[in-house]
mmCIF file of C-alpha atoms in Angstrom:
data_model
loop_
_atom_site.group_PDB
_atom_site.id
_atom_site.type_symbol
_atom_site.label_atom_id
_atom_site.label_comp_id
_atom_site.label_asym_id
_atom_site.label_seq_id
_atom_site.Cartn_x
_atom_site.Cartn_y
_atom_site.Cartn_z
ATOM 1 C CA MET A 1 -6.146 31.426 -24.119
ATOM 2 C CA THR A 2 -9.466 30.259 -25.909
ATOM 3 C CA GLU A 3 -9.613 26.521 -25.462
ATOM 4 C CA LEU A 4 -8.939 23.686 -23.052
ATOM 5 C CA GLY A 5 -5.810 22.378 -24.899
ATOM 6 C CA LEU A 6 -7.978 18.623 -25.324
ATOM 7 C CA PRO A 7 -9.000 18.256 -28.936
ATOM 8 C CA LYS A 8 -12.238 16.461 -27.586
ATOM 9 C CA HIS A 9 -13.572 19.872 -26.563
ATOM 10 C CA ASP A 10 -11.539 22.206 -28.316
ATOM 11 C CA GLY A 11 -12.938 23.720 -31.485
ATOM 12 C CA GLU A 12 -16.522 24.375 -29.688
ATOM 13 C CA GLY A 13 -15.530 27.872 -28.669
ATOM 14 C CA ARG A 14 -16.353 27.521 -25.379
ATOM 15 C CA THR A 15 -13.674 29.099 -22.999
ATOM 16 C CA VAL A 16 -11.441 32.441 -23.155
ATOM 17 C CA THR A 17 -9.299 32.820 -20.015
ATOM 18 C CA ALA A 18 -7.630 35.952 -19.482
ATOM 19 C CA GLU A 19 -4.628 36.373 -16.962
ATOM 20 C CA PHE A 20 -4.589 39.332 -14.574
ATOM 21 C CA PRO A 21 -1.810 40.124 -12.387
ATOM 22 C CA LEU A 22 -3.943 39.022 -9.273
ATOM 23 C CA PHE A 23 -6.142 35.969 -10.776
ATOM 24 C CA HIS A 24 -7.303 34.053 -14.088
ATOM 25 C CA LEU A 25 -10.532 35.291 -15.285
ATOM 26 C CA THR A 26 -12.253 32.158 -17.906
ATOM 27 C CA ASN A 27 -15.447 32.909 -19.396
ATOM 28 C CA VAL A 28 -17.307 29.675 -20.271
ATOM 29 C CA TYR A 29 -20.163 28.483 -22.003
ATOM 30 C CA VAL A 30 -20.899 24.776 -20.701
ATOM 31 C CA PRO A 31 -22.038 22.428 -23.315
ATOM 32 C CA ASN A 32 -26.058 21.686 -23.057
ATOM 33 C CA SER A 33 -26.720 18.179 -22.500
ATOM 34 C CA GLY A 34 -29.501 18.570 -24.920
ATOM 35 C CA GLN A 35 -33.320 18.209 -25.383
ATOM 36 C CA LYS A 36 -33.003 14.651 -25.405
ATOM 37 C CA LEU A 37 -30.062 14.616 -22.904
ATOM 38 C CA ASP A 38 -28.145 12.961 -25.972
ATOM 39 C CA ARG A 39 -24.963 14.777 -24.301
ATOM 40 C CA LEU A 40 -25.709 14.360 -20.710
ATOM 41 C CA GLY A 41 -22.701 11.964 -20.691
ATOM 42 C CA TYR A 42 -20.487 13.773 -22.377
ATOM 43 C CA ARG A 43 -20.952 17.288 -20.545
ATOM 44 C CA THR A 44 -20.947 15.538 -17.092
ATOM 45 C CA GLU A 45 -18.177 12.622 -17.238
ATOM 46 C CA GLU A 46 -15.913 14.269 -19.745
ATOM 47 C CA TRP A 47 -16.253 18.183 -20.386
ATOM 48 C CA ASP A 48 -17.017 19.030 -16.619
ATOM 49 C CA THR A 49 -14.360 16.963 -15.160
ATOM 50 C CA ASP A 50 -11.745 18.218 -17.922
ATOM 51 C CA PHE A 51 -12.748 22.033 -17.389
ATOM 52 C CA LEU A 52 -12.395 21.434 -13.307
ATOM 53 C CA ASN A 53 -8.942 19.872 -14.102
ATOM 54 C CA LYS A 54 -8.054 23.195 -16.097
ATOM 55 C CA MET A 55 -8.920 25.542 -13.419
ATOM 56 C CA GLN A 56 -7.221 23.514 -10.657
ATOM 57 C CA GLN A 57 -4.107 23.769 -12.759
ATOM 58 C CA LEU A 58 -4.650 27.582 -12.859
ATOM 59 C CA GLU A 59 -5.535 27.791 -9.403
ATOM 60 C CA LYS A 60 -1.863 26.095 -8.745
ATOM 61 C CA GLY A 61 -0.599 29.697 -9.865
ATOM 62 C CA LYS A 62 -2.957 32.441 -8.804
ATOM 63 C CA PRO A 63 -6.676 32.600 -7.438
ATOM 64 C CA VAL A 64 -9.363 31.561 -10.518
ATOM 65 C CA ILE A 65 -12.562 33.267 -11.182
ATOM 66 C CA TRP A 66 -14.853 31.400 -13.917
ATOM 67 C CA LEU A 67 -18.361 32.722 -15.175
ATOM 68 C CA GLY A 68 -20.697 32.345 -17.814
ATOM 69 C CA ASP A 69 -23.711 29.905 -18.549
ATOM 70 C CA LEU A 70 -23.025 26.493 -16.649
ATOM 71 C CA ASN A 71 -26.015 25.251 -17.982
ATOM 72 C CA VAL A 72 -27.086 23.818 -14.632
ATOM 73 C CA ALA A 73 -29.542 25.035 -11.995
ATOM 74 C CA HIS A 74 -27.644 23.801 -8.996
ATOM 75 C CA ASN A 75 -30.632 23.383 -6.369
ATOM 76 C CA GLU A 76 -34.234 24.286 -5.174
ATOM 77 C CA LYS A 77 -33.139 27.590 -4.694
ATOM 78 C CA ASP A 78 -32.031 27.971 -8.793
ATOM 79 C CA THR A 79 -35.439 27.116 -10.220
ATOM 80 C CA TRP A 80 -38.837 28.647 -9.906
ATOM 81 C CA ASN A 81 -40.577 25.242 -10.315
ATOM 82 C CA GLU A 82 -38.236 22.805 -7.849
ATOM 83 C CA GLY A 83 -40.186 19.403 -7.573
ATOM 84 C CA ALA A 84 -41.659 19.364 -10.860
ATOM 85 C CA LYS A 85 -41.320 15.753 -12.384
ATOM 86 C CA HIS A 86 -40.059 16.736 -15.660
ATOM 87 C CA LEU A 87 -36.964 18.696 -14.086
ATOM 88 C CA VAL A 88 -34.852 15.232 -13.613
ATOM 89 C CA LYS A 89 -35.206 14.868 -17.349
ATOM 90 C CA SER A 90 -34.648 18.369 -18.052
ATOM 91 C CA ALA A 91 -31.162 19.517 -19.558
ATOM 92 C CA GLY A 92 -29.780 21.937 -16.609
ATOM 93 C CA THR A 93 -31.745 20.126 -13.773
ATOM 94 C CA THR A 94 -30.843 16.629 -13.870
ATOM 95 C CA PRO A 95 -29.602 15.195 -11.014
ATOM 96 C CA GLN A 96 -26.345 13.811 -12.843
ATOM 97 C CA GLU A 97 -25.333 17.877 -13.829
ATOM 98 C CA ARG A 98 -26.131 18.859 -10.176
ATOM 99 C CA ALA A 99 -23.946 16.328 -8.905
ATOM 100 C CA SER A 100 -21.340 17.017 -11.238
ATOM 101 C CA PHE A 101 -21.407 21.043 -10.245
ATOM 102 C CA ASP A 102 -21.381 19.860 -6.632
ATOM 103 C CA ARG A 103 -18.184 18.048 -7.434
ATOM 104 C CA GLN A 104 -16.608 21.136 -8.778
ATOM 105 C CA LEU A 105 -17.623 23.396 -5.957
ATOM 106 C CA GLY A 106 -16.733 20.438 -3.539
ATOM 107 C CA ALA A 107 -13.114 20.642 -5.210
ATOM 108 C CA GLY A 108 -12.615 24.099 -3.635
ATOM 109 C CA PHE A 109 -14.309 26.482 -5.241
ATOM 110 C CA VAL A 110 -17.605 28.770 -4.392
ATOM 111 C CA ASP A 111 -20.320 29.907 -6.149
ATOM 112 C CA ALA A 112 -20.266 33.437 -5.021
ATOM 113 C CA PHE A 113 -23.819 34.617 -5.497
ATOM 114 C CA ARG A 114 -24.917 31.701 -3.405
ATOM 115 C CA HIS A 115 -22.002 32.070 -0.654
ATOM 116 C CA LEU A 116 -23.163 35.733 -0.254
ATOM 117 C CA HIS A 117 -26.769 35.610 -0.643
ATOM 118 C CA GLN A 118 -27.490 32.046 1.128
ATOM 119 C CA ASP A 119 -31.168 32.127 1.350
ATOM 120 C CA ALA A 120 -32.041 34.381 -1.841
ATOM 121 C CA MET A 121 -34.884 33.002 -4.138
ATOM 122 C CA GLY A 122 -36.316 34.108 -7.185
ATOM 123 C CA HIS A 123 -33.245 35.514 -8.599
ATOM 124 C CA TYR A 124 -32.482 33.625 -12.176
ATOM 125 C CA SER A 125 -30.781 34.673 -14.907
ATOM 126 C CA TYR A 126 -32.616 32.794 -17.790
ATOM 127 C CA TRP A 127 -36.236 32.533 -18.817
ATOM 128 C CA SER A 128 -37.692 30.680 -21.976
ATOM 129 C CA GLN A 129 -38.763 33.037 -24.195
ATOM 130 C CA ARG A 130 -41.214 30.454 -25.802
ATOM 131 C CA ALA A 131 -43.047 30.085 -23.067
ATOM 132 C CA GLY A 132 -43.199 33.941 -21.754
ATOM 133 C CA ASN A 133 -41.722 33.014 -18.548
ATOM 134 C CA ARG A 134 -39.482 36.410 -17.697
ATOM 135 C CA GLU A 135 -42.449 38.201 -16.928
ATOM 136 C CA PRO A 136 -43.848 36.013 -14.237
ATOM 137 C CA ASN A 137 -40.204 35.421 -13.440
ATOM 138 C CA LYS A 138 -40.886 31.427 -13.831
ATOM 139 C CA GLY A 139 -36.702 31.103 -14.236
ATOM 140 C CA LEU A 140 -33.778 29.287 -13.611
ATOM 141 C CA ARG A 141 -30.019 30.542 -12.586
ATOM 142 C CA LEU A 142 -27.731 29.295 -15.126
ATOM 143 C CA ASP A 143 -25.191 31.894 -15.335
ATOM 144 C CA TYR A 144 -22.437 32.132 -12.572
ATOM 145 C CA PHE A 145 -19.337 33.263 -11.040
ATOM 146 C CA ILE A 146 -17.304 30.738 -9.644
ATOM 147 C CA CYS A 147 -14.249 31.747 -7.474
ATOM 148 C CA SER A 148 -11.216 30.480 -5.696
ATOM 149 C CA LYS A 149 -12.005 30.113 -2.041
ATOM 150 C CA ASP A 150 -9.353 32.866 -1.478
ATOM 151 C CA LEU A 151 -10.999 35.345 -3.171
ATOM 152 C CA MET A 152 -14.013 35.040 -0.640
ATOM 153 C CA GLU A 153 -11.929 35.768 2.402
ATOM 154 C CA ASP A 154 -10.868 38.959 3.580
ATOM 155 C CA ASP A 155 -7.779 39.808 5.706
ATOM 156 C CA ASP A 156 -4.733 42.231 5.402
ATOM 157 C CA ASP A 157 -2.710 39.450 3.142
ATOM 158 C CA ARG A 158 -5.452 39.207 0.399
ATOM 159 C CA LYS A 159 -4.745 41.819 -2.828
ATOM 160 C CA VAL A 160 -8.053 40.843 -4.121
ATOM 161 C CA VAL A 161 -11.188 40.046 -2.494
ATOM 162 C CA VAL A 162 -15.098 39.634 -4.013
ATOM 163 C CA ARG A 163 -17.207 42.230 -2.316
ATOM 164 C CA ASP A 164 -20.681 41.347 -4.047
ATOM 165 C CA SER A 165 -22.641 39.172 -6.628
ATOM 166 C CA TYR A 166 -25.687 40.034 -8.385
ATOM 167 C CA ILE A 167 -28.465 39.677 -11.051
ATOM 168 C CA VAL A 168 -29.730 42.208 -13.027
ATOM 169 C CA PRO A 169 -32.960 40.991 -14.201
ATOM 170 C CA ASP A 170 -34.281 43.950 -15.678
ATOM 171 C CA GLU A 171 -31.340 44.050 -18.414
ATOM 172 C CA LEU A 172 -33.119 42.783 -21.600
ATOM 173 C CA GLY A 173 -32.190 41.318 -24.999
ATOM 174 C CA SER A 174 -31.820 38.076 -24.562
ATOM 175 C CA ASP A 175 -33.380 34.872 -22.549
ATOM 176 C CA HIS A 176 -30.351 35.604 -20.298
ATOM 177 C CA CYS A 177 -29.534 38.772 -18.326
ATOM 178 C CA PRO A 178 -26.388 39.928 -17.049
ATOM 179 C CA ILE A 179 -24.642 38.992 -13.775
ATOM 180 C CA VAL A 180 -22.482 40.987 -11.764
ATOM 181 C CA LEU A 181 -18.897 40.273 -9.610
ATOM 182 C CA GLU A 182 -17.879 42.999 -7.699
ATOM 183 C CA ILE A 183 -14.119 42.634 -6.479
ATOM 184 C CA GLU A 184 -11.842 45.038 -4.799
ATOM 185 C CA MET A 185 -8.304 44.868 -5.466
ATOM 186 C CA LYS A 186 -6.094 46.192 -2.274
ATOM 187 C CA LYS A 187 -2.710 48.217 -2.960
#
């Protein structure tokens, strides 16, 4: 499945969903709100809501993992310069985007990296190339693995469980770096 099934979103090439025997996996590029925030309303009021509805529909059948560039630095641990006055007016760090992401997590989903590394700071997945921010590690964490809560719990009944999530900042080639989710599939 390569779209959400809604004409107002489809055609942007934003999602690819694969169904595996034990879970659904959706790769997503969440729309950027724009340098002038001209797409902020669309992103937070329409896209985020409709995408969450789609993930909740999929979750009715089996656990869900969604991953990719979510274009939000969720909180103060996810940005190098939290408190800078311009952040509230910058795409990815607006109060609206952060609140929208809070709603998605509040609907029963888990940020795997933050769940497993609650106090981690300085772990970013994006750096401005224009500003030369990679080497001094002045970045944002914009890339995530978001999982159904069930995948984070390990007991005898679980057939798949998340074991770790981490960022690979030394991998070059883009203004983003790879992120990793390690899962165990039990027999």
